[in-house]
Short mmCIF file of C-alpha atoms and ligand atoms in Angstrom, two decimals:
data_model
loop_
_atom_site.label_atom_id
_atom_site.label_comp_id
_atom_site.label_asym_id
_atom_site.label_seq_id
_atom_site.Cartn_x
_atom_site.Cartn_y
_atom_site.Cartn_z
CA MET Z 25 -39.37 25.29 8.89
CA LYS Z 26 -39.07 28.28 10.26
CA LEU Z 27 -35.72 29.34 11.75
CA ARG Z 28 -35.73 32.52 14.34
CA PHE Z 29 -32.33 35.12 15.35
CA GLU Z 30 -32.87 36.48 18.91
CA ASN Z 31 -30.02 38.81 19.41
CA LEU Z 32 -27.60 36.51 18.67
CA THR Z 33 -24.00 37.11 19.48
CA LYS Z 34 -20.43 35.14 19.20
CA ILE Z 35 -17.92 36.96 20.25
CA TYR Z 36 -14.37 35.24 20.26
CA GLY Z 37 -11.74 37.03 22.73
CA GLU Z 38 -12.56 40.48 21.92
CA ARG Z 39 -14.11 40.40 18.27
CA THR Z 40 -17.69 40.23 17.72
CA VAL Z 41 -18.12 38.31 15.06
CA LEU Z 42 -22.18 37.79 15.07
CA ASN Z 43 -24.38 40.21 16.16
CA ILE Z 44 -28.09 39.87 14.53
CA ALA Z 45 -30.44 41.36 16.68
CA ASP Z 46 -33.17 39.93 15.60
CA ALA Z 47 -34.35 38.52 12.70
CA GLU Z 48 -36.70 35.61 10.89
CA THR Z 49 -35.97 32.93 7.79
CA PRO Z 50 -38.32 31.80 5.22
CA SER Z 51 -39.05 27.91 4.79
CA GLY Z 52 -39.45 25.38 2.67
CA ILE Z 53 -37.43 26.92 -0.33
CA ILE Z 54 -33.90 27.76 -0.54
CA THR Z 55 -32.25 31.11 0.71
CA GLY Z 56 -28.44 31.84 -0.28
CA VAL Z 57 -25.95 33.77 2.34
CA VAL Z 58 -24.32 35.59 0.55
CA GLY Z 59 -21.09 38.12 2.27
CA PRO Z 60 -18.10 39.45 2.00
CA ASN Z 61 -15.11 37.18 3.25
CA GLY Z 62 -14.84 36.65 7.65
CA ALA Z 63 -18.04 37.79 7.72
CA GLY Z 64 -19.55 35.54 9.95
CA LYS Z 65 -20.81 32.90 8.01
CA SER Z 66 -20.13 29.85 8.68
CA THR Z 67 -20.01 31.10 12.54
CA LEU Z 68 -23.98 31.36 11.95
CA LEU Z 69 -24.65 28.30 9.84
CA ASN Z 70 -22.51 26.54 12.35
CA ILE Z 71 -24.97 27.85 14.96
CA ALA Z 72 -27.85 27.51 13.61
CA CYS Z 73 -27.75 23.60 13.01
CA GLY Z 74 -26.47 23.39 16.08
CA LEU Z 75 -22.84 22.60 16.42
CA ASP Z 76 -21.20 25.06 18.05
CA GLU Z 77 -22.58 27.59 20.93
CA PRO Z 78 -23.19 31.40 20.44
CA THR Z 79 -22.21 33.72 23.38
CA ALA Z 80 -25.93 35.33 23.54
CA GLY Z 81 -29.01 34.94 22.20
CA ARG Z 82 -30.79 31.93 20.94
CA VAL Z 83 -32.34 30.80 17.36
CA LEU Z 84 -35.26 29.84 17.97
CA TYR Z 85 -37.05 26.33 15.32
CA GLU Z 86 -40.61 25.90 14.23
CA THR Z 87 -41.51 22.98 15.43
CA ALA Z 88 -44.21 20.92 13.51
CA ASN Z 89 -47.58 22.85 15.16
CA GLY Z 90 -45.68 26.11 14.05
CA VAL Z 91 -44.86 26.74 17.57
CA PHE Z 92 -40.56 28.07 18.56
CA THR Z 93 -38.26 26.14 20.63
CA ASP Z 94 -34.96 26.55 20.94
CA ARG Z 95 -34.26 23.07 20.75
CA PRO Z 96 -32.39 22.14 18.21
CA PRO Z 97 -33.55 19.35 16.13
CA MET Z 98 -30.78 17.97 15.51
CA LYS Z 99 -32.43 14.75 13.84
CA ASP Z 100 -33.66 16.59 11.42
CA MET Z 101 -31.32 19.17 10.50
CA THR Z 102 -28.21 18.69 8.89
CA LEU Z 103 -25.00 20.70 6.96
CA LEU Z 104 -23.30 19.65 4.27
CA SER Z 105 -19.19 21.80 4.62
CA GLN Z 106 -16.91 22.70 2.05
CA LYS Z 107 -14.92 19.86 2.61
CA PRO Z 108 -17.47 17.11 4.03
CA TYR Z 109 -15.65 14.19 5.79
CA LEU Z 110 -16.69 10.33 4.26
CA ILE Z 111 -16.58 7.74 6.40
CA ARG Z 112 -13.94 5.20 5.51
CA THR Z 113 -16.67 2.78 3.38
CA THR Z 114 -18.04 2.93 0.29
CA VAL Z 115 -20.60 5.32 -1.91
CA GLU Z 116 -23.81 3.64 -0.68
CA LYS Z 117 -23.36 3.14 2.82
CA ASN Z 118 -22.22 7.17 3.22
CA ILE Z 119 -25.76 7.39 1.51
CA ALA Z 120 -27.63 4.79 4.06
CA TYR Z 121 -25.37 5.44 7.26
CA PRO Z 122 -27.96 8.97 8.34
CA MET Z 123 -30.64 6.50 7.68
CA LYS Z 124 -29.30 3.83 9.74
CA LEU Z 125 -29.01 6.07 13.03
CA ARG Z 126 -32.45 6.28 12.34
CA ARG Z 127 -33.33 2.61 12.28
CA PHE Z 128 -34.59 3.04 8.78
CA PRO Z 129 -36.20 -0.14 7.45
CA ARG Z 130 -34.02 -2.76 5.27
CA GLU Z 131 -35.70 -1.43 2.12
CA THR Z 132 -35.96 1.92 2.69
CA ARG Z 133 -32.51 2.19 3.42
CA THR Z 134 -31.28 0.41 -0.41
CA GLY Z 135 -34.41 2.10 -2.39
CA ARG Z 136 -33.61 5.95 -0.89
CA THR Z 137 -30.03 5.27 -2.08
CA GLU Z 138 -30.62 4.06 -5.09
CA LYS Z 139 -32.58 6.40 -6.01
CA LEU Z 140 -30.07 9.39 -4.89
CA MET Z 141 -27.29 7.85 -6.65
CA GLU Z 142 -29.58 7.34 -9.87
CA ALA Z 143 -30.30 10.65 -9.98
CA ILE Z 144 -26.69 12.29 -9.70
CA GLY Z 145 -24.81 10.07 -11.82
CA LEU Z 146 -23.83 8.32 -8.41
CA THR Z 147 -24.85 4.67 -9.49
CA PRO Z 148 -21.69 3.46 -11.03
CA LEU Z 149 -19.53 4.06 -8.20
CA ALA Z 150 -22.15 2.50 -5.44
CA LYS Z 151 -19.20 0.37 -4.78
CA GLN Z 152 -16.45 2.78 -4.44
CA LYS Z 153 -14.11 3.06 -1.68
CA SER Z 154 -14.66 6.98 -0.38
CA TRP Z 155 -11.22 7.48 -0.38
CA LYS Z 156 -10.68 7.34 -4.34
CA LEU Z 157 -13.46 9.71 -5.11
CA SER Z 158 -12.67 13.43 -6.66
CA GLY Z 159 -13.79 16.37 -5.25
CA GLY Z 160 -17.28 16.88 -6.99
CA GLU Z 161 -17.91 12.48 -7.13
CA ALA Z 162 -16.97 13.07 -2.54
CA GLN Z 163 -19.97 16.60 -2.70
CA LYS Z 164 -22.39 14.44 -3.93
CA THR Z 165 -21.76 11.06 -2.50
CA ALA Z 166 -21.85 14.30 0.64
CA LEU Z 167 -25.49 15.22 -0.38
CA ALA Z 168 -27.04 12.90 -1.01
CA ARG Z 169 -26.02 11.10 2.52
CA ALA Z 170 -27.75 14.75 3.65
CA ILE Z 171 -30.91 14.60 2.26
CA SER Z 172 -31.10 10.53 2.77
CA PHE Z 173 -33.24 10.88 5.58
CA ARG Z 174 -35.01 13.68 4.65
CA PRO Z 175 -33.78 16.66 7.51
CA ARG Z 176 -36.40 19.87 7.66
CA VAL Z 177 -33.26 21.98 7.28
CA LEU Z 178 -30.56 21.59 5.54
CA PHE Z 179 -27.70 23.74 4.93
CA LEU Z 180 -24.78 24.31 3.24
CA ASP Z 181 -21.32 25.77 3.77
CA GLU Z 182 -19.90 26.56 -0.27
CA PRO Z 183 -20.84 23.18 -1.93
CA THR Z 184 -19.99 24.31 -5.04
CA SER Z 185 -16.75 25.72 -3.78
CA GLY Z 186 -13.42 24.24 -6.46
CA ILE Z 187 -16.23 22.06 -7.85
CA ASP Z 188 -15.87 20.55 -11.30
CA ASN Z 189 -18.84 22.55 -13.76
CA ARG Z 190 -20.56 19.42 -14.74
CA SER Z 191 -21.20 18.30 -10.66
CA THR Z 192 -22.04 21.57 -9.37
CA ALA Z 193 -25.02 21.18 -12.17
CA GLU Z 194 -26.66 17.83 -10.66
CA ILE Z 195 -25.37 19.75 -7.03
CA GLU Z 196 -27.89 22.04 -7.84
CA SER Z 197 -30.05 20.10 -9.42
CA MET Z 198 -30.64 18.07 -6.69
CA LEU Z 199 -30.92 20.71 -4.55
CA ARG Z 200 -34.14 22.44 -6.62
CA ALA Z 201 -35.76 19.22 -6.62
CA GLU Z 202 -35.44 18.39 -2.96
CA CYS Z 203 -36.13 21.81 -1.99
CA ARG Z 204 -40.01 21.19 -4.24
CA LYS Z 205 -40.62 18.00 -3.70
CA ASN Z 206 -40.45 17.62 -0.24
CA GLY Z 207 -40.44 21.30 0.84
CA THR Z 208 -37.30 21.02 2.82
CA THR Z 209 -35.68 24.65 4.03
CA ILE Z 210 -32.31 25.04 2.18
CA PHE Z 211 -29.33 27.32 3.12
CA ILE Z 212 -26.81 27.70 0.77
CA VAL Z 213 -23.56 29.84 1.28
CA THR Z 214 -21.57 30.81 -1.79
CA HIS Z 215 -20.11 33.38 -2.81
CA ASP Z 216 -21.40 32.85 -6.80
CA ILE Z 217 -24.00 35.56 -7.35
CA ALA Z 218 -24.47 32.96 -10.62
CA GLN Z 219 -25.77 29.87 -8.50
CA VAL Z 220 -27.35 32.55 -6.27
CA ARG Z 221 -29.77 34.02 -9.56
CA ARG Z 222 -29.77 30.43 -10.29
CA ILE Z 223 -30.98 28.17 -7.75
CA CYS Z 224 -31.74 30.56 -4.69
CA ASP Z 225 -35.61 32.72 -3.46
CA HIS Z 226 -34.58 33.89 -1.27
CA VAL Z 227 -30.58 36.00 -0.12
CA ILE Z 228 -30.11 36.78 3.72
CA PHE Z 229 -26.55 38.80 2.56
CA ILE Z 230 -24.21 39.33 5.65
CA ALA Z 231 -21.56 41.83 6.68
CA GLU Z 232 -19.18 41.79 9.25
CA GLY Z 233 -21.84 39.57 11.66
CA ARG Z 234 -25.23 41.30 11.01
CA ILE Z 235 -27.69 40.97 8.39
CA VAL Z 236 -27.20 44.39 6.87
CA GLU Z 237 -30.45 43.28 4.01
CA GLN Z 238 -32.75 40.26 3.96
CA GLY Z 239 -34.83 39.60 0.85
CA LYS Z 240 -35.97 37.92 -2.46
CA ALA Z 241 -33.62 36.93 -4.43
CA ALA Z 242 -34.52 39.07 -7.72
CA GLN Z 243 -35.29 41.99 -5.53
CA LEU Z 244 -31.89 41.88 -3.38
CA LEU Z 245 -29.93 41.32 -6.52
CA ASP Z 246 -31.45 43.41 -9.03
CA THR Z 247 -33.00 46.40 -6.87
CA PRO Z 248 -31.12 46.57 -3.43
CA ARG Z 249 -31.97 48.52 -0.89
CA GLU Z 250 -28.49 49.25 1.05
CA GLU Z 251 -25.72 50.93 -0.62
CA LEU Z 252 -23.34 48.19 1.02
CA THR Z 253 -25.46 45.09 -0.90
CA ARG Z 254 -25.35 47.31 -4.03
CA ARG Z 255 -21.68 47.77 -3.75
CA PHE Z 256 -21.49 43.06 -2.97
CA VAL Z 257 -23.60 41.78 -5.67
CA GLY Z 258 -22.57 44.71 -7.79
CA GLY Z 259 -19.00 42.85 -7.55
CA GLU Z 260 -17.01 45.08 -5.55
CA LEU Z 261 -14.54 44.08 -3.76
CA LEU Z 262 -15.73 44.25 0.06
CA TYR Z 263 -13.21 43.27 2.77
CA MET X 4 30.99 -20.62 15.78
CA ASP X 5 29.48 -24.70 15.65
CA TYR X 6 27.40 -24.18 19.13
CA ILE X 7 25.13 -21.71 16.83
CA LEU X 8 24.52 -23.75 14.14
CA ASP X 9 24.14 -26.64 16.08
CA GLY X 10 22.43 -25.59 18.17
CA ILE X 11 19.30 -23.99 15.02
CA LYS X 12 19.83 -27.36 14.26
CA LYS X 13 18.54 -29.05 17.06
CA ALA X 14 15.63 -26.11 17.39
CA PHE X 15 13.99 -27.39 14.67
CA GLU X 16 14.05 -30.41 15.81
CA LEU X 17 12.11 -29.34 18.73
CA ILE X 18 10.38 -27.71 17.46
CA ALA X 19 9.02 -29.92 15.28
CA SER X 20 8.84 -32.07 18.11
CA PHE X 21 6.07 -30.50 19.14
CA ASP X 22 7.80 -31.10 22.78
CA SER X 23 5.70 -30.72 25.01
CA GLU X 24 7.21 -28.17 27.54
CA ILE X 25 8.47 -26.22 25.32
CA TYR X 26 4.74 -25.79 23.65
CA GLY X 27 3.21 -25.39 27.48
CA ILE X 28 5.24 -22.64 27.76
CA VAL X 29 4.37 -21.05 24.53
CA GLY X 30 1.08 -20.83 25.15
CA LEU X 31 0.65 -19.53 28.51
CA SER X 32 2.77 -16.53 26.98
CA LEU X 33 0.19 -16.48 24.47
CA PHE X 34 -2.17 -16.74 27.38
CA VAL X 35 -1.25 -14.19 29.41
CA SER X 36 0.15 -11.95 26.69
CA LEU X 37 -3.76 -11.49 24.43
CA LEU X 38 -5.40 -12.22 28.13
CA ALA X 39 -3.43 -8.69 28.74
CA VAL X 40 -3.79 -6.76 26.05
CA PHE X 41 -7.23 -7.25 25.82
CA ILE X 42 -8.26 -6.39 29.17
CA SER X 43 -5.96 -3.37 27.70
CA LEU X 44 -7.71 -2.35 25.55
CA LEU X 45 -11.10 -1.94 26.83
CA ILE X 46 -9.24 0.47 29.44
CA GLY X 47 -6.95 2.38 26.85
CA ILE X 48 -9.26 2.98 23.76
CA PRO X 49 -12.45 4.20 25.48
CA LEU X 50 -9.78 6.42 27.70
CA GLY X 51 -7.23 8.04 24.77
CA MET X 52 -10.45 8.70 22.62
CA GLY X 53 -11.52 10.22 25.86
CA LEU X 54 -8.53 12.76 26.23
CA GLY X 55 -8.03 12.85 22.94
CA THR X 56 -11.56 14.16 22.49
CA ARG X 57 -11.90 16.43 25.52
CA ASN X 58 -9.88 19.28 27.16
CA PHE X 59 -9.82 19.14 31.06
CA ARG X 60 -7.27 20.99 33.99
CA GLY X 61 -4.82 19.02 34.57
CA LYS X 62 -4.71 17.18 31.33
CA GLY X 63 -0.74 17.89 30.16
CA ILE X 64 0.55 16.05 33.17
CA ILE X 65 -1.76 13.35 33.10
CA LEU X 66 -0.73 13.33 29.13
CA ARG X 67 2.83 13.20 30.13
CA ILE X 68 2.32 10.78 32.43
CA ILE X 69 1.28 7.82 30.23
CA TYR X 70 3.89 8.22 27.87
CA THR X 71 6.86 8.77 30.63
CA PHE X 72 4.82 4.84 31.19
CA MET X 73 4.58 4.09 27.84
CA SER X 74 8.15 3.06 27.81
CA MET X 75 8.29 2.30 31.12
CA PRO X 76 11.07 0.06 32.29
CA PRO X 77 8.98 -3.43 32.25
CA VAL X 78 11.54 -4.68 35.93
CA ILE X 79 10.58 -1.31 37.21
CA ALA X 80 6.77 -2.08 36.88
CA GLY X 81 7.78 -5.57 38.17
CA LEU X 82 9.02 -4.01 40.88
CA PHE X 83 5.86 -1.44 42.30
CA LEU X 84 3.58 -4.51 42.03
CA PHE X 85 6.32 -6.99 43.48
CA LEU X 86 6.05 -4.42 46.26
CA ILE X 87 2.04 -3.90 46.54
CA LEU X 88 1.17 -7.40 46.38
CA MET X 89 3.56 -8.83 48.67
CA ARG X 90 1.83 -10.18 52.26
CA ARG X 91 2.86 -7.30 54.04
CA GLY X 92 2.15 -4.61 51.31
CA PRO X 93 -1.36 -3.49 50.56
CA LEU X 94 -2.81 -5.86 48.76
CA GLY X 95 -0.54 -8.54 50.14
CA ARG X 96 -4.13 -10.05 51.46
CA TYR X 97 -5.10 -11.81 47.66
CA GLN X 98 -1.48 -13.55 47.47
CA LEU X 99 -1.07 -13.40 43.85
CA ASN X 100 3.33 -12.76 43.76
CA TYR X 101 4.46 -15.81 41.30
CA THR X 102 0.89 -16.14 40.25
CA VAL X 103 -0.51 -15.90 36.72
CA THR X 104 -2.51 -13.26 37.73
CA ALA X 105 0.32 -11.55 38.94
CA MET X 106 1.23 -11.29 35.49
CA ILE X 107 -1.71 -10.29 33.45
CA ILE X 108 -1.60 -7.74 35.74
CA VAL X 109 1.93 -5.87 35.55
CA GLN X 110 0.90 -6.86 31.07
CA ILE X 111 -1.62 -4.45 31.90
CA CYS X 112 0.54 -2.33 33.49
CA LEU X 113 2.88 -2.11 30.43
CA VAL X 114 0.42 -2.28 27.94
CA THR X 115 -2.54 -0.44 28.38
CA PRO X 116 -0.70 3.00 28.60
CA ILE X 117 0.75 2.54 25.05
CA ILE X 118 -2.71 1.73 23.42
CA ILE X 119 -3.94 5.16 25.87
CA GLY X 120 -0.98 7.81 23.89
CA LEU X 121 -1.36 5.60 20.81
CA THR X 122 -5.31 6.26 20.55
CA TYR X 123 -4.94 9.96 22.55
CA ASN X 124 -2.19 10.61 19.08
CA LEU X 125 -4.76 8.70 16.89
CA VAL X 126 -7.61 10.21 17.86
CA ARG X 127 -6.18 14.16 19.27
CA ASP X 128 -5.59 14.71 14.72
CA LYS X 129 -8.83 12.73 13.17
CA ALA X 130 -11.42 12.59 15.18
CA PRO X 131 -13.13 16.14 15.42
CA GLU X 132 -13.51 16.24 12.02
CA ILE X 133 -15.74 12.72 12.32
CA LEU X 134 -17.44 13.47 14.97
CA ARG X 135 -18.10 16.52 13.32
CA LEU X 136 -20.29 14.35 11.00
CA GLY X 137 -21.42 12.85 13.10
CA VAL X 138 -23.13 15.41 15.36
CA THR X 139 -24.21 16.45 11.78
CA LEU X 140 -26.46 13.64 10.98
CA GLY X 141 -28.23 12.99 14.36
CA GLY X 142 -26.29 10.90 15.90
CA SER X 143 -26.37 9.42 19.57
CA ARG X 144 -22.66 9.90 22.17
CA TRP X 145 -22.53 6.16 21.69
CA SER X 146 -23.26 5.60 17.46
CA ASN X 147 -20.21 8.83 17.19
CA PHE X 148 -18.27 6.62 19.03
CA LEU X 149 -18.75 3.40 17.03
CA LEU X 150 -18.09 6.13 13.89
CA LEU X 151 -14.96 6.86 15.74
CA LEU X 152 -14.59 2.89 16.32
CA HIS X 153 -14.81 1.97 12.60
CA ASP X 154 -13.30 4.95 11.08
CA LEU X 155 -9.96 4.51 13.02
CA ARG X 156 -9.72 1.22 12.95
CA ARG X 157 -6.21 0.91 11.12
CA GLY X 158 -4.64 2.68 13.63
CA LEU X 159 -6.15 1.20 16.71
CA ALA X 160 -5.19 -2.09 15.06
CA ALA X 161 -1.87 -0.56 15.04
CA ALA X 162 -1.79 0.39 18.49
CA VAL X 163 -3.05 -3.13 20.05
CA VAL X 164 -0.38 -4.96 18.02
CA SER X 165 1.90 -2.09 19.50
CA GLY X 166 0.52 -3.27 22.97
CA PHE X 167 1.30 -6.99 21.70
CA GLY X 168 4.65 -7.24 20.99
CA ARG X 169 4.99 -5.58 24.12
CA ALA X 170 3.85 -8.20 26.35
CA ILE X 171 4.81 -10.80 24.11
CA SER X 172 8.27 -10.08 24.36
CA GLU X 173 8.74 -8.13 27.88
CA VAL X 174 11.25 -10.24 30.21
CA GLY X 175 11.61 -8.30 33.62
CA ALA X 176 7.89 -7.21 34.44
CA VAL X 177 6.49 -11.72 34.52
CA MET X 178 10.50 -12.39 36.22
CA ILE X 179 9.62 -10.80 39.37
CA VAL X 180 5.98 -10.93 39.41
CA GLY X 181 5.99 -14.71 38.01
CA GLY X 182 8.96 -16.39 39.48
CA ASN X 183 9.62 -18.09 36.59
CA ILE X 184 7.86 -21.74 38.40
CA THR X 185 8.78 -24.10 36.33
CA GLY X 186 4.74 -25.47 34.50
CA LYS X 187 3.39 -22.42 36.63
CA THR X 188 4.53 -18.82 35.69
CA ARG X 189 7.52 -19.55 32.72
CA VAL X 190 6.09 -17.73 30.18
CA MET X 191 9.32 -17.91 26.59
CA THR X 192 10.75 -14.92 27.53
CA THR X 193 12.39 -16.43 31.23
CA TYR X 194 12.34 -19.41 29.80
CA ILE X 195 15.20 -18.44 27.05
CA ALA X 196 16.90 -16.41 30.40
CA GLU X 197 16.97 -19.18 32.16
CA LEU X 198 17.79 -21.25 29.44
CA LYS X 199 20.27 -19.28 28.85
CA SER X 200 22.12 -19.27 32.30
CA MET X 201 21.74 -22.87 32.39
CA GLY X 202 24.16 -23.22 28.67
CA ASP X 203 21.14 -25.05 26.42
CA TYR X 204 21.37 -23.15 23.70
CA SER X 205 19.34 -25.20 21.22
CA ARG X 206 16.84 -24.62 23.29
CA ALA X 207 16.83 -21.41 23.56
CA ILE X 208 17.57 -20.81 20.27
CA ALA X 209 14.77 -23.24 19.44
CA VAL X 210 12.07 -20.40 21.94
CA GLY X 211 13.57 -17.77 20.31
CA ILE X 212 12.87 -18.76 16.74
CA ILE X 213 9.14 -19.26 17.95
CA LEU X 214 8.31 -16.58 19.66
CA LEU X 215 9.94 -14.80 16.38
CA LEU X 216 7.61 -16.69 14.35
CA ILE X 217 4.56 -15.12 16.33
CA SER X 218 5.64 -11.69 15.91
CA PHE X 219 6.19 -12.02 12.09
CA ILE X 220 2.47 -13.01 12.45
CA VAL X 221 1.20 -10.70 14.44
CA ASN X 222 2.50 -8.52 11.81
CA THR X 223 1.19 -9.86 9.51
CA PHE X 224 -2.08 -9.37 10.25
CA LEU X 225 -1.57 -6.40 11.21
CA TYR X 226 0.63 -5.13 7.42
CA GLN X 227 -3.28 -7.09 6.16
CA VAL X 228 -5.95 -4.62 8.07
CA GLN X 229 -3.22 -2.20 6.44
CA GLN X 230 -3.46 -3.23 2.77
CA ARG X 231 -6.12 -3.34 2.72
CA GLY X 232 -7.45 -0.25 4.09
CA GLU X 233 -5.91 1.08 1.55
CA THR X 234 -6.41 -0.28 -1.43
CA GLU X 235 -9.10 -2.48 -1.23
N1 LIG H 304 -12.53 29.17 16.22
C1 LIG H 304 -12.30 31.11 16.29
N2 LIG H 304 -11.47 30.96 16.65
C2 LIG H 304 -10.97 33.07 16.19
N3 LIG H 304 -11.74 33.92 15.44
C3 LIG H 304 -12.43 32.81 14.84
C4 LIG H 304 -12.93 31.50 14.94
N4 LIG H 304 -13.18 31.11 13.77
C5 LIG H 304 -13.95 31.85 13.08
N5 LIG H 304 -13.19 33.33 13.25
C6 LIG H 304 -13.72 34.32 12.57
O1 LIG H 304 -14.93 34.85 13.24
C7 LIG H 304 -14.98 35.57 11.41
C8 LIG H 304 -16.08 34.49 10.80
O2 LIG H 304 -15.72 34.48 10.34
P1 LIG H 304 -16.66 32.72 9.55
O3 LIG H 304 -18.24 32.87 10.17
O4 LIG H 304 -15.25 31.45 8.78
O5 LIG H 304 -16.43 33.41 8.70
P2 LIG H 304 -17.11 33.47 6.63
O6 LIG H 304 -17.82 32.17 6.41
O7 LIG H 304 -18.15 34.53 6.57
O8 LIG H 304 -16.19 33.75 6.21
C9 LIG H 304 -12.92 35.96 10.51
O9 LIG H 304 -13.11 36.20 11.36
C10 LIG H 304 -12.73 34.36 11.77
O10 LIG H 304 -11.67 35.30 11.12
MG1 LIG H 305 -17.06 30.59 5.78
#
């Protein structure tokens, strides 16, 4: 699903924290969203996924027949944040919950839940209560839950910050598989440029609420057009 | 000292003998308080949730009123309801004073603020992240409400038990609107007060023990719910 941002603005008090004049994002691939702290990345994701409202401007979503609508398709998108909330029940029930909301048949729910747990190494924890999970296990559960209903767009806000390497690897491979198999459009905010190189096809670089530059991952990381991008990907501490 | 020990001994005899007067009164107490709590939670939980998840003008003053009502002395609630239900009062034509209905209504007035207030506190702290999840997963308003109920169930159970504790143990309100009429509106607490004034201490102690037992059972149930939530 392509997204279009039109004059997208978010203002808190006197401060403009987001101001994107006009941009379109690619469909069916993994897009990294990078930039300094406070650049507006989370604000952009929250607005794009329909959790937050812009002060001005709008986000347009591509529908199945190629036209764009400004109504967020809430049933077809989801957001995974850095500290996701897990429902106070078992791992498997957490994963099945979005499918239950959508009244998927029972066989589909159990079948997919089992497959997802297998793929991400949660099968032994199927009956474990959510509040007994480690950070990595909790994040894997939340990811499996987020993709269980096959969203068309998946937004991830620093999903692997503070997560152990093994879980990070499992999460990354699940994201790649999800994108390849189901054509899911994925946006991932990350601080980890190495992670961008590992999984992203496309990158959007944001600073001070604006899209400074976007392009193919290799191009943006290796031959950035903008001076600010060059400094950021070069590891300079921007603020 | 003897009259106390003697009273306790006779009390257990009365309890064991299934004295029909005592058990009729216990039954009425449970009926009035349970029904009042049930109606209060149907009113109080949605209102507490609404207050905890929405912002609007006048919310501050509403909350202060609710907090005041949470600790309102039952006699005052009883007095107000009595005046309203009095023959020449605004609702006088229903002739509800000295009926079980009036007792249930007055207990609803005492319990609902407690359930609203405790639900509000719970929801204000925990609801935002739960609702955020519900919204990001594409849930409807109704399914998000059910998700809140599910994940806050232990805290809500505690609120309901607190409300029940207030209802079953208060005496002033049911005394005023119920009138402690034999075989009609007499409940455990008003019966104890009456037995005391008649000097029948053993019966008073017997009823007191039953009241404590009920409280113990209810709290055991609550404790179990909370333990299960943490360790299962
Ligand atoms: N609710 C809010 N009220 C006021 N300022 C906010 C609020 N949320 C975010 N901000 C500000 O908006 C800016 C962008 O925040 P955010 O989108 O979280 O940045 P990022 O995710 O890129 O680190 C920050 O300066 C932050 O302080
Ligand atoms: Mg952020």
